[in-house]
Coordinates of C-alpha atoms in Angstrom, one line a residue:
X73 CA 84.9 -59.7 31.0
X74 CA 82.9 -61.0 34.2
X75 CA 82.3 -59.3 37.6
X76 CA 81.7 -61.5 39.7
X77 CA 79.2 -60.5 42.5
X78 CA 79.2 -62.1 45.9
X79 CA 78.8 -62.3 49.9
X80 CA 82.2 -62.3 51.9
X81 CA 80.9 -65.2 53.5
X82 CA 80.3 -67.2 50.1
X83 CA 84.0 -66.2 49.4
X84 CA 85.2 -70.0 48.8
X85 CA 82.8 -70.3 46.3
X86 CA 83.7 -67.0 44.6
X87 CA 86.9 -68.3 44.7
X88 CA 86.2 -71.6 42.6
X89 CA 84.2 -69.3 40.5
X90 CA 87.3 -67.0 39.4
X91 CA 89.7 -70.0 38.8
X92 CA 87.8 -71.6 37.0
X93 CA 86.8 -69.1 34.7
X94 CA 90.2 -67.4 34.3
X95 CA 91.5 -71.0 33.8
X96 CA 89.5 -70.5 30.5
X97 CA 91.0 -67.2 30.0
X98 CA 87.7 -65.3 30.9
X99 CA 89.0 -62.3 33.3
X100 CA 87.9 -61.5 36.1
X101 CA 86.9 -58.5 38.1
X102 CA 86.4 -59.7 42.0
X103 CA 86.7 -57.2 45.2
X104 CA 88.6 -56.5 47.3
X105 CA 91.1 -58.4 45.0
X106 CA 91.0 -55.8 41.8
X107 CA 90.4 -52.9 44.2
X108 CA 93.5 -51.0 44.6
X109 CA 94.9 -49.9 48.1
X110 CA 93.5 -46.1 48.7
X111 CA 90.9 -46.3 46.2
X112 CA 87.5 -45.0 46.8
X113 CA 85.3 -48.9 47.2
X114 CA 82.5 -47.7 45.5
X115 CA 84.1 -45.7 42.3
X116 CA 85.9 -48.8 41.9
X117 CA 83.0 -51.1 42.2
X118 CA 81.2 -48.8 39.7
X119 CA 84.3 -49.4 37.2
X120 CA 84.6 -53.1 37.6
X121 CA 80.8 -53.2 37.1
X122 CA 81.4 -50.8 34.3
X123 CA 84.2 -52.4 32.2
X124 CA 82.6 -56.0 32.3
X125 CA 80.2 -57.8 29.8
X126 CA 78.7 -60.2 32.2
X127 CA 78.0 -60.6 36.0
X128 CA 78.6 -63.8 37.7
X129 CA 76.3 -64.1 41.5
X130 CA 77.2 -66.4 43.2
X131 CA 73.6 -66.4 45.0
X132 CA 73.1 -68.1 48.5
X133 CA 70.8 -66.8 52.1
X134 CA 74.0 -64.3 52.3
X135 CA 74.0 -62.8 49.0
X136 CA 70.3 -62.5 49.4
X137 CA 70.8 -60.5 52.9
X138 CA 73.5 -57.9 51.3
X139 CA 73.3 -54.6 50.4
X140 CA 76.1 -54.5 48.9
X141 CA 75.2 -56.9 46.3
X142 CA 71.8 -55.2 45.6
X143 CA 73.5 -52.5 44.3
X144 CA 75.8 -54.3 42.4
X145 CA 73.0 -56.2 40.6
X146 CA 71.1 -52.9 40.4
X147 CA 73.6 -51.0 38.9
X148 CA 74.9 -54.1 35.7
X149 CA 70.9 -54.3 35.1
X150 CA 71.3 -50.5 34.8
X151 CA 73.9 -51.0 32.3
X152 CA 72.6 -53.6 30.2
X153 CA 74.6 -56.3 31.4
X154 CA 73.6 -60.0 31.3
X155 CA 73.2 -61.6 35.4
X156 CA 74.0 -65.4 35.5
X157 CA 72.9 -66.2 38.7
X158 CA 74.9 -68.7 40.3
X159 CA 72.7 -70.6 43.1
X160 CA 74.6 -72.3 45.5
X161 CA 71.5 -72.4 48.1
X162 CA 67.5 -73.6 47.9
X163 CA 66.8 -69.9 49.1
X164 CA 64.2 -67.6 46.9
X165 CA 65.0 -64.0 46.3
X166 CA 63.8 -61.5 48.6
X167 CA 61.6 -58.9 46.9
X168 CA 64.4 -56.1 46.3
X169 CA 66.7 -59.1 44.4
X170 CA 63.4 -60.5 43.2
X171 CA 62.6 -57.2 41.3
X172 CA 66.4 -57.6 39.5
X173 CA 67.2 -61.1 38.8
X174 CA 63.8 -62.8 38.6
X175 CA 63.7 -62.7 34.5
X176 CA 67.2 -64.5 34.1
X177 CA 67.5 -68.3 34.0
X178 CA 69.2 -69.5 36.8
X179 CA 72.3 -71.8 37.5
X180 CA 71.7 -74.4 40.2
X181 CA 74.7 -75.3 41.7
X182 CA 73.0 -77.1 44.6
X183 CA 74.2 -80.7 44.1
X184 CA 77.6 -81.9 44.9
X185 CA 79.2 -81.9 41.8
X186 CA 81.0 -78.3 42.2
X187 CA 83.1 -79.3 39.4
X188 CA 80.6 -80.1 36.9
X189 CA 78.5 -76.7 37.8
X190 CA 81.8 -74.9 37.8
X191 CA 82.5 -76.2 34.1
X192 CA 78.8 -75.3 32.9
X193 CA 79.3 -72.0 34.2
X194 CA 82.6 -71.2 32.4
X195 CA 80.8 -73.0 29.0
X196 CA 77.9 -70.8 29.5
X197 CA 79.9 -67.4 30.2
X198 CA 82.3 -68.3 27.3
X199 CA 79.5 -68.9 25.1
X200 CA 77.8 -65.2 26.1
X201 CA 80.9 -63.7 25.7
X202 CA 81.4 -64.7 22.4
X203 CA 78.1 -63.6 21.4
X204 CA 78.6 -60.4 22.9
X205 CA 82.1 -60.0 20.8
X206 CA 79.9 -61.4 17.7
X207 CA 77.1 -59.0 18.3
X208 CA 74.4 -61.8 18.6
X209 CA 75.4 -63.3 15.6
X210 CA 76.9 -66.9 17.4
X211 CA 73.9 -69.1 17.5
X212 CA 75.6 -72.3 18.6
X213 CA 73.2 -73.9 21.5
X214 CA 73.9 -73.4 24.8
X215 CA 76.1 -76.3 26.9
X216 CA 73.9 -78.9 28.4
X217 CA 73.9 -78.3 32.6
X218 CA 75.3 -81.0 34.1
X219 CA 73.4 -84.2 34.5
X220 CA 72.2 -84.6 38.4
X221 CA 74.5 -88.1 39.4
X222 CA 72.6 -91.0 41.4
X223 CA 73.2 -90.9 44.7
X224 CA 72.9 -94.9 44.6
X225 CA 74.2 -96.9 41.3
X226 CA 71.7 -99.6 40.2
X227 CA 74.5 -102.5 41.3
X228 CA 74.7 -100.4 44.7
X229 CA 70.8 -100.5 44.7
X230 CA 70.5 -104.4 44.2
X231 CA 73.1 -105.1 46.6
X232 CA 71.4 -103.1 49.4
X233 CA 68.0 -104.9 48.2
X234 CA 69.4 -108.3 49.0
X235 CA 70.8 -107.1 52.2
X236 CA 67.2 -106.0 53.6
X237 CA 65.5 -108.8 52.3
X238 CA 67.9 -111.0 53.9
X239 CA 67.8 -109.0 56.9
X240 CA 64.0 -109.5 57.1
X241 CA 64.5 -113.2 56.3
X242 CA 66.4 -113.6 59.2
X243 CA 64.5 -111.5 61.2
X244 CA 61.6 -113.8 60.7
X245 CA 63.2 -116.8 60.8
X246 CA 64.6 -116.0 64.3
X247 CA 61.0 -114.6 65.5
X248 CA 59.3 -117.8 64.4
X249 CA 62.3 -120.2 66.5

């Protein structure tokens, strides 16, 4: 259903990325992990890219830098295949990426809450999947993206108000004596 497109050195978030969604029962197609032993890496890159409905990149300063993934992007635009690019960096697109990718909404997973992004992304695949199988014809609305969380709570807030004004209180006090 899903390749899922990365950099070796994003592989702990391409991990997350295929449990979660094959937690949801959305397979997955990830290298080197579906890539059998003495098969030729590109052929079976080609295939994986082939057999899926939807690519999954996981987009960060390393993704950006690889070739490989170029390619991979290049070739499931070639083949009609919806991108969901998954940004787990504040890092633009160079030009070659740029030229792919820059059409398609993007996922910003750049806040801490992996989990929430993680679930929006499985929603969001599940929901193009199923439009896919429907031929267009599933018009539910898309999931909301998570909302971003305070980093503060408004008690959290007040409290640390009172502390600075009574630290400048006393700071004054003590200046004046």
């Amino acid at each position: 259903d899903v390749f899922i497109s990365y950099s070796s050195k994003d592989k702990t978030v391409a991990d997350a990325v295929t449990a979660k969604l094959e937690a949801l029962g959305v397979r997955c197609w990830v290298a080197p992990r579906d890539i059998l032993p003495g098969r030729d890496w590109g052929e079976a890159i080609i295939d994986g890219i082939e057999e899926s409905k939807v690519m999954v990149l996981v987009f960060s300063q390393h993704a950006n830098e690889s070739v490989q993934i170029k390619r991979e992007v290049e070739r499931s635009v070639n083949k009609g295949h919806p991108i969901i690019p998954f940004r787990i960096e504040d890092v633009q697109p160079t030009k070659s990426l740029e030229y792919f990718i820059s059409s398609q909404h993007w996922l910003d997973a750049l806040t801490p809450d992996h989990e929430g992004h993680l679930d929006y992304l499985g929603e969001t695949v599940n929901l193009i999947l199923s439009r896919a199988k429907n031929d267009g014809s599933a018009l539910r609305p898309f999931p909301k993206p998570p909302a971003p969380k305070p980093k503060l709570t408004p008690k959290q807030l007040g409290v640390l108000a009172v502390l600075v004004l009574a630290g400048l209180f006393a700071a004054f006090t003590f200046n004046r004596g």
